[in-house]
Short mmCIF file of C-alpha atoms in Angstrom, two decimals:
data_model
loop_
_atom_site.label_atom_id
_atom_site.label_comp_id
_atom_site.label_asym_id
_atom_site.label_seq_id
_atom_site.Cartn_x
_atom_site.Cartn_y
_atom_site.Cartn_z
CA MET A 1 81.67 215.05 -59.15
CA ASP A 2 78.30 216.15 -60.27
CA GLN A 3 79.16 219.71 -61.10
CA ASN A 4 77.51 219.39 -64.43
CA ASN A 5 74.11 219.88 -62.89
CA SER A 6 74.87 223.49 -62.20
CA LEU A 7 76.01 224.19 -65.71
CA PRO A 8 73.99 226.48 -67.89
CA PRO A 9 72.23 224.50 -70.56
CA TYR A 10 74.46 225.61 -73.37
CA ALA A 11 77.50 224.28 -71.67
CA GLN A 12 76.16 220.99 -70.53
CA GLY A 13 77.44 219.16 -73.51
CA LEU A 14 80.90 220.43 -73.00
CA ALA A 15 82.00 219.60 -69.51
CA SER A 16 84.21 216.61 -69.61
CA PRO A 17 86.10 216.13 -66.41
CA GLN A 18 88.10 213.29 -67.75
CA GLY A 19 90.29 215.24 -70.06
CA ALA A 20 90.67 214.60 -73.67
CA MET A 21 93.11 213.46 -76.17
CA THR A 22 91.11 215.50 -78.54
CA PRO A 23 91.12 219.26 -78.38
CA GLY A 24 88.47 220.76 -76.20
CA ILE A 25 87.38 224.32 -76.29
CA PRO A 26 85.12 224.96 -73.34
CA ILE A 27 82.96 228.02 -73.33
CA PHE A 28 84.52 230.88 -71.47
CA SER A 29 82.10 233.35 -70.07
CA PRO A 30 82.54 235.85 -67.28
CA MET A 31 79.19 234.70 -65.96
CA MET A 32 80.42 231.19 -65.48
CA PRO A 33 79.91 230.19 -61.87
CA TYR A 34 83.22 229.83 -60.22
CA GLY A 35 84.36 226.38 -59.40
CA THR A 36 82.46 224.50 -62.00
CA GLY A 37 85.61 223.31 -63.60
CA LEU A 38 84.97 225.32 -66.72
CA THR A 39 86.85 228.40 -65.68
CA PRO A 40 89.48 229.35 -68.19
CA GLN A 41 91.62 226.45 -68.98
CA PRO A 42 94.76 226.34 -70.98
CA ILE A 43 93.45 226.80 -74.45
CA GLN A 44 95.10 224.83 -77.16
CA ASN A 45 96.09 226.89 -80.13
CA THR A 46 93.67 225.55 -82.64
CA ASN A 47 95.46 226.63 -85.74
CA SER A 48 98.59 224.77 -84.95
CA LEU A 49 99.27 221.49 -86.65
CA SER A 50 101.11 220.25 -83.61
CA ILE A 51 97.87 220.01 -81.70
CA LEU A 52 98.26 216.29 -81.45
CA GLU A 53 101.63 216.47 -79.73
CA GLU A 54 100.41 219.13 -77.35
CA GLN A 55 97.40 217.06 -76.49
CA GLN A 56 99.44 214.01 -75.78
CA ARG A 57 101.80 215.97 -73.55
CA GLN A 58 98.90 217.59 -71.76
CA GLN A 59 97.18 214.32 -71.25
CA GLN A 60 100.19 212.74 -69.62
CA GLN A 61 100.74 215.73 -67.38
CA GLN A 62 97.10 215.93 -66.51
CA GLN A 63 96.86 212.30 -65.61
CA GLN A 64 99.77 212.63 -63.20
CA GLN A 65 98.52 215.84 -61.71
CA GLN A 66 94.96 214.58 -61.47
CA GLN A 67 95.75 211.87 -59.02
CA GLN A 68 97.82 214.12 -56.78
CA GLN A 69 95.44 217.01 -56.93
CA GLN A 70 92.24 215.17 -56.23
CA GLN A 71 93.43 214.32 -52.77
CA GLN A 72 94.63 217.87 -52.16
CA GLN A 73 91.36 219.35 -53.33
CA GLN A 74 89.21 217.41 -50.98
CA GLN A 75 91.19 218.66 -48.02
CA GLN A 76 91.21 222.18 -49.32
CA GLN A 77 87.52 222.23 -50.05
CA GLN A 78 86.77 221.45 -46.45
CA GLN A 79 89.12 224.17 -45.25
CA GLN A 80 87.73 226.77 -47.59
CA GLN A 81 84.13 226.05 -46.78
CA GLN A 82 84.79 226.57 -43.12
CA GLN A 83 86.70 229.78 -43.70
CA GLN A 84 84.33 231.30 -46.18
CA SER A 85 81.17 230.57 -44.36
CA THR A 86 82.14 233.28 -41.93
CA SER A 87 82.97 235.93 -44.52
CA GLN A 88 80.26 236.81 -46.96
CA GLN A 89 82.39 238.22 -49.70
CA ALA A 90 81.13 238.39 -53.19
CA THR A 91 84.51 237.81 -54.67
CA GLN A 92 86.96 235.32 -53.48
CA GLY A 93 89.55 237.06 -51.35
CA PRO A 94 93.00 235.79 -51.13
CA SER A 95 92.55 234.77 -47.52
CA GLY A 96 90.24 231.93 -48.26
CA GLN A 97 92.23 230.41 -51.00
CA THR A 98 95.20 228.30 -51.15
CA PRO A 99 96.86 229.21 -54.36
CA GLN A 100 97.43 226.15 -56.32
CA LEU A 101 98.28 225.20 -59.77
CA PHE A 102 95.11 225.40 -61.71
CA HIS A 103 94.49 222.09 -63.29
CA SER A 104 92.45 222.05 -66.41
CA GLN A 105 90.59 218.92 -65.57
CA THR A 106 89.72 219.12 -61.90
CA LEU A 107 88.11 221.62 -59.59
CA THR A 108 90.15 223.78 -57.35
CA THR A 109 87.38 224.83 -55.02
CA ALA A 110 83.84 223.87 -54.38
CA PRO A 111 81.20 226.40 -55.38
CA LEU A 112 80.04 228.55 -52.53
CA PRO A 113 76.38 228.42 -51.79
CA GLY A 114 74.78 231.66 -52.81
CA THR A 115 77.81 233.45 -54.12
CA THR A 116 78.39 233.64 -57.79
CA PRO A 117 81.30 235.91 -58.43
CA LEU A 118 81.18 237.81 -61.66
CA TYR A 119 84.74 237.03 -62.55
CA PRO A 120 86.90 234.08 -61.84
CA SER A 121 89.28 234.73 -59.06
CA PRO A 122 92.53 236.26 -60.08
CA MET A 123 94.19 234.28 -57.33
CA THR A 124 93.86 231.04 -59.18
CA PRO A 125 96.48 231.16 -61.83
CA MET A 126 96.02 229.32 -65.01
CA THR A 127 98.81 226.93 -65.62
CA PRO A 128 99.69 227.40 -69.20
CA ILE A 129 100.62 224.07 -70.52
CA THR A 130 100.29 225.81 -73.82
CA PRO A 131 100.28 229.56 -74.17
CA ALA A 132 96.95 230.76 -72.92
CA THR A 133 95.13 232.40 -75.75
CA PRO A 134 91.66 233.84 -75.41
CA ALA A 135 89.15 231.06 -75.61
CA SER A 136 87.66 230.54 -79.03
CA GLU A 137 83.99 231.15 -79.13
CA SER A 138 81.77 228.16 -79.36
CA SER A 139 80.79 227.20 -82.82
CA GLY A 140 77.25 228.36 -82.29
CA ILE A 141 76.13 225.36 -84.30
CA VAL A 142 74.14 222.68 -82.59
CA PRO A 143 74.01 219.26 -84.25
CA GLN A 144 70.46 218.10 -84.88
CA LEU A 145 69.53 214.56 -83.93
CA GLN A 146 68.31 212.59 -86.91
CA ASN A 147 67.88 209.04 -85.67
CA ILE A 148 67.73 207.17 -82.39
CA VAL A 149 67.89 203.39 -82.10
CA SER A 150 66.68 201.86 -78.88
CA THR A 151 65.85 198.45 -77.53
CA VAL A 152 63.39 197.24 -74.96
CA ASN A 153 62.38 193.87 -73.58
CA LEU A 154 58.65 193.19 -73.51
CA GLY A 155 59.31 190.38 -71.09
CA CYS A 156 57.22 187.63 -72.66
CA LYS A 157 57.36 185.30 -75.63
CA LEU A 158 55.36 186.50 -78.60
CA ASP A 159 53.53 184.74 -81.39
CA LEU A 160 54.62 186.72 -84.40
CA LYS A 161 52.00 185.30 -86.73
CA THR A 162 49.17 186.46 -84.46
CA ILE A 163 50.74 189.88 -84.22
CA ALA A 164 51.17 190.14 -87.98
CA LEU A 165 47.62 189.02 -88.67
CA ARG A 166 45.90 191.22 -86.15
CA ALA A 167 48.00 194.37 -85.84
CA ARG A 168 47.88 197.12 -88.40
CA ASN A 169 50.89 198.18 -90.46
CA ALA A 170 52.86 195.01 -89.84
CA GLU A 171 54.99 192.86 -92.11
CA TYR A 172 56.10 189.35 -91.35
CA ASN A 173 58.09 187.26 -93.79
CA PRO A 174 59.78 184.54 -91.72
CA LYS A 175 61.65 183.22 -94.74
CA ARG A 176 63.46 186.52 -95.04
CA PHE A 177 63.63 187.83 -91.50
CA ALA A 178 62.51 186.35 -88.21
CA ALA A 179 60.75 189.43 -86.85
CA VAL A 180 57.60 191.46 -87.35
CA ILE A 181 58.30 194.88 -88.82
CA MET A 182 55.73 197.33 -87.51
CA ARG A 183 55.41 201.04 -88.08
CA ILE A 184 53.54 203.85 -86.42
CA ARG A 185 52.94 207.33 -87.68
CA GLU A 186 53.40 209.37 -84.51
CA PRO A 187 56.29 209.44 -83.71
CA ARG A 188 57.22 208.19 -87.13
CA THR A 189 59.18 205.07 -86.25
CA THR A 190 59.73 201.45 -87.20
CA ALA A 191 59.98 198.58 -84.77
CA LEU A 192 61.40 195.09 -85.15
CA ILE A 193 59.56 192.76 -82.82
CA PHE A 194 61.10 189.37 -82.16
CA SER A 195 59.49 186.22 -80.85
CA SER A 196 61.66 186.36 -77.72
CA GLY A 197 59.82 189.50 -76.71
CA LYS A 198 62.68 191.83 -77.46
CA MET A 199 62.09 194.85 -79.66
CA VAL A 200 64.20 197.38 -81.54
CA CYS A 201 62.75 200.83 -82.18
CA THR A 202 64.31 203.05 -84.85
CA GLY A 203 63.65 206.35 -86.53
CA ALA A 204 62.80 208.66 -83.66
CA LYS A 205 64.30 212.13 -83.57
CA SER A 206 64.68 212.48 -79.81
CA GLU A 207 65.20 210.32 -76.76
CA GLU A 208 61.76 211.04 -75.41
CA GLN A 209 60.13 210.28 -78.74
CA SER A 210 62.00 206.99 -78.93
CA ARG A 211 60.75 206.01 -75.52
CA LEU A 212 57.22 207.11 -76.34
CA ALA A 213 57.23 205.17 -79.59
CA ALA A 214 58.54 202.04 -77.86
CA ARG A 215 55.74 202.35 -75.34
CA LYS A 216 53.18 202.65 -78.13
CA TYR A 217 54.44 199.46 -79.74
CA ALA A 218 54.35 197.73 -76.37
CA ARG A 219 50.76 198.85 -75.95
CA VAL A 220 49.84 197.45 -79.38
CA VAL A 221 51.32 194.11 -78.41
CA GLN A 222 49.59 194.27 -75.05
CA LYS A 223 46.21 194.96 -76.68
CA LEU A 224 46.65 191.84 -78.78
CA GLY A 225 46.57 189.87 -75.55
CA PHE A 226 50.21 189.35 -74.66
CA PRO A 227 51.38 190.21 -71.12
CA ALA A 228 53.81 192.84 -72.37
CA LYS A 229 56.00 194.75 -69.94
CA PHE A 230 58.50 197.54 -70.56
CA LEU A 231 61.81 196.29 -69.28
CA ASP A 232 65.33 197.65 -69.80
CA PHE A 233 64.57 200.42 -72.25
CA LYS A 234 67.95 201.56 -73.51
CA ILE A 235 69.05 203.90 -76.22
CA GLN A 236 71.69 202.10 -78.23
CA ASN A 237 72.69 204.66 -80.84
CA MET A 238 72.11 208.30 -81.67
CA VAL A 239 72.86 209.98 -84.97
CA GLY A 240 73.21 213.71 -85.45
CA SER A 241 74.11 215.97 -88.32
CA CYS A 242 75.09 219.56 -88.87
CA ASP A 243 76.68 221.95 -91.30
CA VAL A 244 79.78 223.99 -90.57
CA LYS A 245 78.92 226.21 -93.55
CA PHE A 246 82.35 226.18 -95.16
CA PRO A 247 84.14 223.69 -97.42
CA ILE A 248 86.79 221.45 -95.85
CA ARG A 249 90.14 220.17 -97.09
CA LEU A 250 89.66 216.49 -96.33
CA GLU A 251 93.03 215.58 -97.76
CA GLY A 252 94.78 217.85 -95.29
CA LEU A 253 92.75 216.53 -92.44
CA VAL A 254 93.62 212.93 -93.18
CA LEU A 255 97.30 213.79 -93.39
CA THR A 256 97.48 215.36 -89.98
CA HIS A 257 94.98 213.18 -88.15
CA GLN A 258 95.78 209.90 -89.82
CA GLN A 259 95.42 207.80 -86.71
CA PHE A 260 91.84 208.95 -86.41
CA SER A 261 90.81 209.41 -90.03
CA SER A 262 90.22 207.25 -93.01
CA TYR A 263 89.51 208.87 -96.35
CA GLU A 264 89.08 206.85 -99.55
CA PRO A 265 87.37 209.11 -102.05
CA GLU A 266 87.07 206.26 -104.51
CA LEU A 267 85.11 204.25 -101.97
CA PHE A 268 83.15 206.91 -100.19
CA PRO A 269 83.23 210.67 -100.58
CA GLY A 270 83.29 211.36 -96.85
CA LEU A 271 86.15 211.25 -94.41
CA ILE A 272 85.53 208.84 -91.53
CA TYR A 273 86.89 210.33 -88.33
CA ARG A 274 86.89 208.00 -85.33
CA MET A 275 87.14 210.22 -82.30
CA ILE A 276 88.51 208.49 -79.21
CA LYS A 277 86.93 210.62 -76.57
CA PRO A 278 84.03 210.68 -76.76
CA ARG A 279 83.83 207.53 -78.81
CA ILE A 280 82.01 208.92 -81.79
CA VAL A 281 82.40 208.36 -85.51
CA LEU A 282 82.07 211.43 -87.67
CA LEU A 283 81.53 211.48 -91.41
CA ILE A 284 83.00 214.71 -92.70
CA PHE A 285 82.23 215.87 -96.20
CA VAL A 286 83.84 218.39 -98.48
CA SER A 287 80.70 220.50 -98.43
CA GLY A 288 81.09 221.06 -94.71
CA LYS A 289 78.31 218.75 -93.67
CA VAL A 290 79.13 216.52 -90.74
CA VAL A 291 77.33 213.38 -89.58
CA LEU A 292 78.00 212.16 -86.04
CA THR A 293 77.05 208.70 -84.90
CA GLY A 294 77.73 206.13 -82.23
CA ALA A 295 76.55 208.15 -79.27
CA LYS A 296 74.68 206.73 -76.34
CA VAL A 297 73.77 210.16 -74.98
CA ARG A 298 73.08 213.52 -76.60
CA ALA A 299 75.99 215.15 -74.79
CA GLU A 300 78.46 212.94 -76.62
CA ILE A 301 77.26 214.25 -79.97
CA TYR A 302 77.57 217.85 -78.81
CA GLU A 303 80.95 217.23 -77.25
CA ALA A 304 82.28 215.51 -80.34
CA PHE A 305 81.16 218.36 -82.53
CA GLU A 306 82.70 220.96 -80.25
CA ASN A 307 85.90 218.95 -80.38
CA ILE A 308 85.98 218.66 -84.16
CA TYR A 309 84.87 222.19 -85.01
CA PRO A 310 88.19 223.93 -84.34
CA ILE A 311 89.99 221.23 -86.29
CA LEU A 312 87.67 221.74 -89.22
CA LYS A 313 88.16 225.47 -89.05
CA GLY A 314 91.84 224.84 -89.44
CA PHE A 315 91.19 222.97 -92.65
CA ARG A 316 88.81 225.40 -94.20
CA LYS A 317 89.11 225.66 -97.96
CA THR A 318 90.16 229.15 -98.92
CA THR A 319 89.54 229.01 -102.67
CA MET B 1 46.37 174.57 -106.40
CA ALA B 2 44.86 177.74 -107.76
CA TYR B 3 44.14 180.61 -105.41
CA GLN B 4 40.68 180.51 -103.87
CA LEU B 5 40.96 184.22 -103.74
CA TYR B 6 38.17 184.85 -106.22
CA ARG B 7 35.41 182.98 -104.44
CA ASN B 8 34.48 186.09 -102.49
CA THR B 9 33.65 188.14 -105.57
CA THR B 10 30.32 188.95 -107.14
CA LEU B 11 30.81 186.13 -109.56
CA GLY B 12 32.15 183.70 -107.03
CA ASN B 13 29.48 184.51 -104.47
CA SER B 14 26.70 184.09 -107.00
CA LEU B 15 28.13 180.70 -107.89
CA GLN B 16 28.33 179.66 -104.27
CA GLU B 17 24.76 180.75 -103.61
CA SER B 18 23.50 178.82 -106.63
CA LEU B 19 25.38 175.73 -105.54
CA ASP B 20 23.94 176.05 -102.06
CA GLU B 21 20.41 176.20 -103.50
CA LEU B 22 21.05 173.07 -105.54
CA ILE B 23 22.39 171.27 -102.49
CA GLN B 24 19.31 172.34 -100.51
CA SER B 25 17.03 170.93 -103.14
CA GLN B 26 19.09 167.73 -103.20
CA GLN B 27 19.93 168.07 -106.88
CA ILE B 28 23.68 167.85 -106.33
CA THR B 29 25.93 166.52 -103.62
CA PRO B 30 28.15 168.79 -101.52
CA GLN B 31 31.15 166.96 -102.93
CA LEU B 32 30.13 167.94 -106.42
CA ALA B 33 29.69 171.55 -105.32
CA LEU B 34 33.21 171.52 -103.97
CA GLN B 35 34.53 170.21 -107.28
CA VAL B 36 32.63 172.96 -109.09
CA LEU B 37 34.24 175.57 -106.91
CA LEU B 38 37.71 174.15 -107.51
CA GLN B 39 37.07 174.23 -111.24
CA PHE B 40 35.85 177.80 -110.86
CA ASP B 41 39.14 178.71 -109.18
CA LYS B 42 41.14 177.28 -112.02
CA ALA B 43 38.97 178.89 -114.65
CA ILE B 44 38.90 182.35 -113.18
CA ASN B 45 42.66 182.39 -112.58
CA ALA B 46 43.32 181.27 -116.15
CA ALA B 47 40.83 183.73 -117.59
CA LEU B 48 42.28 186.69 -115.77
CA ALA B 49 45.78 185.69 -116.75
CA GLN B 50 45.09 185.05 -120.41
CA ARG B 51 42.01 186.89 -121.53
CA VAL B 52 42.18 190.25 -119.84
CA ARG B 53 44.32 192.90 -121.46
CA ASN B 54 43.19 196.36 -120.35
CA ARG B 55 45.00 198.42 -117.78
CA VAL B 56 43.76 200.59 -114.90
CA ASN B 57 45.76 202.98 -112.77
CA PHE B 58 44.80 203.86 -109.26
CA ARG B 59 46.06 206.32 -106.72
CA GLY B 60 45.09 206.93 -103.11
CA SER B 61 46.44 207.39 -99.60
CA LEU B 62 47.50 204.36 -97.62
CA ASN B 63 45.61 203.78 -94.41
CA THR B 64 47.00 200.41 -93.34
CA TYR B 65 49.06 197.59 -94.78
CA ARG B 66 49.78 194.02 -93.76
CA PHE B 67 52.04 191.30 -95.05
CA CYS B 68 51.62 187.82 -93.67
CA ASP B 69 51.78 184.37 -95.30
CA ASN B 70 52.96 186.06 -98.48
CA VAL B 71 49.69 187.94 -98.82
CA TRP B 72 49.57 191.71 -98.90
CA THR B 73 46.47 193.46 -97.56
CA PHE B 74 46.13 197.21 -98.08
CA VAL B 75 43.42 199.64 -97.14
CA LEU B 76 43.50 202.83 -99.16
CA ASN B 77 41.42 205.98 -98.74
CA ASP B 78 40.19 208.49 -101.32
CA VAL B 79 41.22 206.40 -104.28
CA GLU B 80 40.87 207.34 -107.93
CA PHE B 81 40.66 204.51 -110.43
CA ARG B 82 41.66 205.83 -113.79
CA GLU B 83 41.12 204.08 -117.05
CA VAL B 84 41.62 205.74 -120.39
CA THR B 85 37.91 206.02 -120.82
CA GLU B 86 36.70 206.86 -117.35
CA LEU B 87 37.44 207.84 -113.76
CA ILE B 88 35.97 206.35 -110.59
CA LYS B 89 36.46 207.88 -107.15
CA VAL B 90 36.06 205.79 -104.04
CA ASP B 91 36.37 206.50 -100.30
CA LYS B 92 37.83 203.23 -99.19
CA VAL B 93 39.44 200.32 -100.98
CA LYS B 94 40.67 197.07 -99.50
CA ILE B 95 43.22 195.28 -101.64
CA VAL B 96 44.18 191.65 -101.04
CA ALA B 97 47.11 190.58 -103.18
CA CYS B 98 48.64 187.12 -103.51
CA ASP B 99 52.00 186.43 -104.98
CA GLY B 100 51.99 185.41 -108.61
CA LYS B 101 55.58 184.54 -109.35
CA SER B 102 56.24 182.01 -106.59
CA LEU B 103 53.79 179.47 -107.97
CA LYS B 104 55.08 177.90 -111.13
CA TYR B 105 51.56 177.73 -112.57
CA PHE B 106 51.18 181.47 -112.62
CA SER B 107 53.15 184.24 -114.12
CA SER B 108 51.34 187.27 -112.89
CA PHE B 109 50.31 189.07 -109.77
CA PHE B 110 46.66 188.75 -108.99
CA PHE B 111 44.74 191.55 -107.43
CA PHE B 112 41.47 191.25 -105.75
CA LEU B 113 39.77 194.46 -104.92
CA THR B 114 36.76 195.26 -102.86
CA CYS B 115 35.59 198.80 -103.16
CA PHE B 116 33.58 200.37 -100.46
CA ILE B 117 32.01 203.17 -102.39
CA SER B 118 30.58 206.11 -100.58
CA THR B 119 26.98 206.05 -99.48
CA ILE B 120 25.81 207.93 -102.58
CA TYR B 121 26.42 204.86 -104.70
CA PRO B 122 25.31 201.35 -103.90
CA MET B 123 27.86 198.97 -102.51
CA ALA B 124 29.55 197.04 -105.28
CA SER B 125 32.61 194.92 -105.59
CA VAL B 126 34.76 195.49 -108.59
CA LEU B 127 37.03 192.88 -110.05
CA LEU B 128 39.94 194.41 -111.84
CA ASN B 129 42.42 192.97 -114.20
CA SER B 130 45.62 191.32 -113.33
CA TYR B 131 48.84 193.06 -114.15
CA THR B 132 51.68 191.04 -115.52
CA PHE B 133 54.87 191.88 -113.71
#
């Protein structure tokens, strides 16, 4: 399902059709186009410490329902499209809809072309797996990307000594490390160039900058006379950071989320939270600063932060 | 054995030119000239290591750097050389630095500097002291 394309930009990091073992608070807005899958879902009560149990229950239920419902939906979508193409109603009338249990993970109807109802249809009941509370607002904080690591294959063997002697801003110490370390100023990045032709580019602040920087390094190598290509550019890791602006009780967090957290203040002052979905590692500090790493795409960073924010709010230090 | 780094200095170049003249006029053999240059290498390295004591600080912005074969090459811009007594400003400096510690004969880092002074002043190469690390 590629419903995410129709999402407004602020919600694009949030849609996660697969369900989560971690709490998810999607944005609820009356302007949300109907049928995108982000219409009000059963909202987990974020302040409850039994979140984990609720999530696990939900997940099991959802998985069972998902399989049944996906088949139903496809049939229903076809029916509804035929019915509603004749009636040009702005709001979804009851005639066109087959009431069904609203499932938090999957669509109930396909979006109608051209009709964007102001409010989600009252005919689609929310199935409260947990008591439906008004959706929490989004945190309003967007993690900033700090570092992107990417790799690319230049597709030809390289003579590192030639590169080190002729290129500017290059270091080559084969006794210590078998690669040329080259840097450029714009975008400010560092590249490790290996004799196999493979290259690692680090230090960029955005995906596009990382790609641009990798291309600049490839051009440097090409100008030195090697038949460099630009094969298999892939972003391997993205690091983001943000500040929740309140202190956090790490000790409490590790007690309740012990299967995800590890906190050894004598070793490292930050709590290491290994989120399962998305697979992101977060370093959470007492000051309220959070570092997120391990992402392959930007959306994973945003999603992970939206997942962790309500948990952190629950462990806000009050003194 | 000793670094041949200092042959391309004012002193080293003068020596080489003189030797070339003597070879031209058949007064010495090329082999002897080569031996002279090797002795010059030893002498200059020893002299800088043992007989030079003063200290100069310099500061500038880095244009490029290179590290290959254990030799650092830097190009700095807008450099100020500061000694207690005086101050020299230069537009461009190329620094070639060889490792001192790895050779058991030497115990200091040797610097070899070529200053490209702005057009107001004549071109000159300046040989600065070695720092002991």
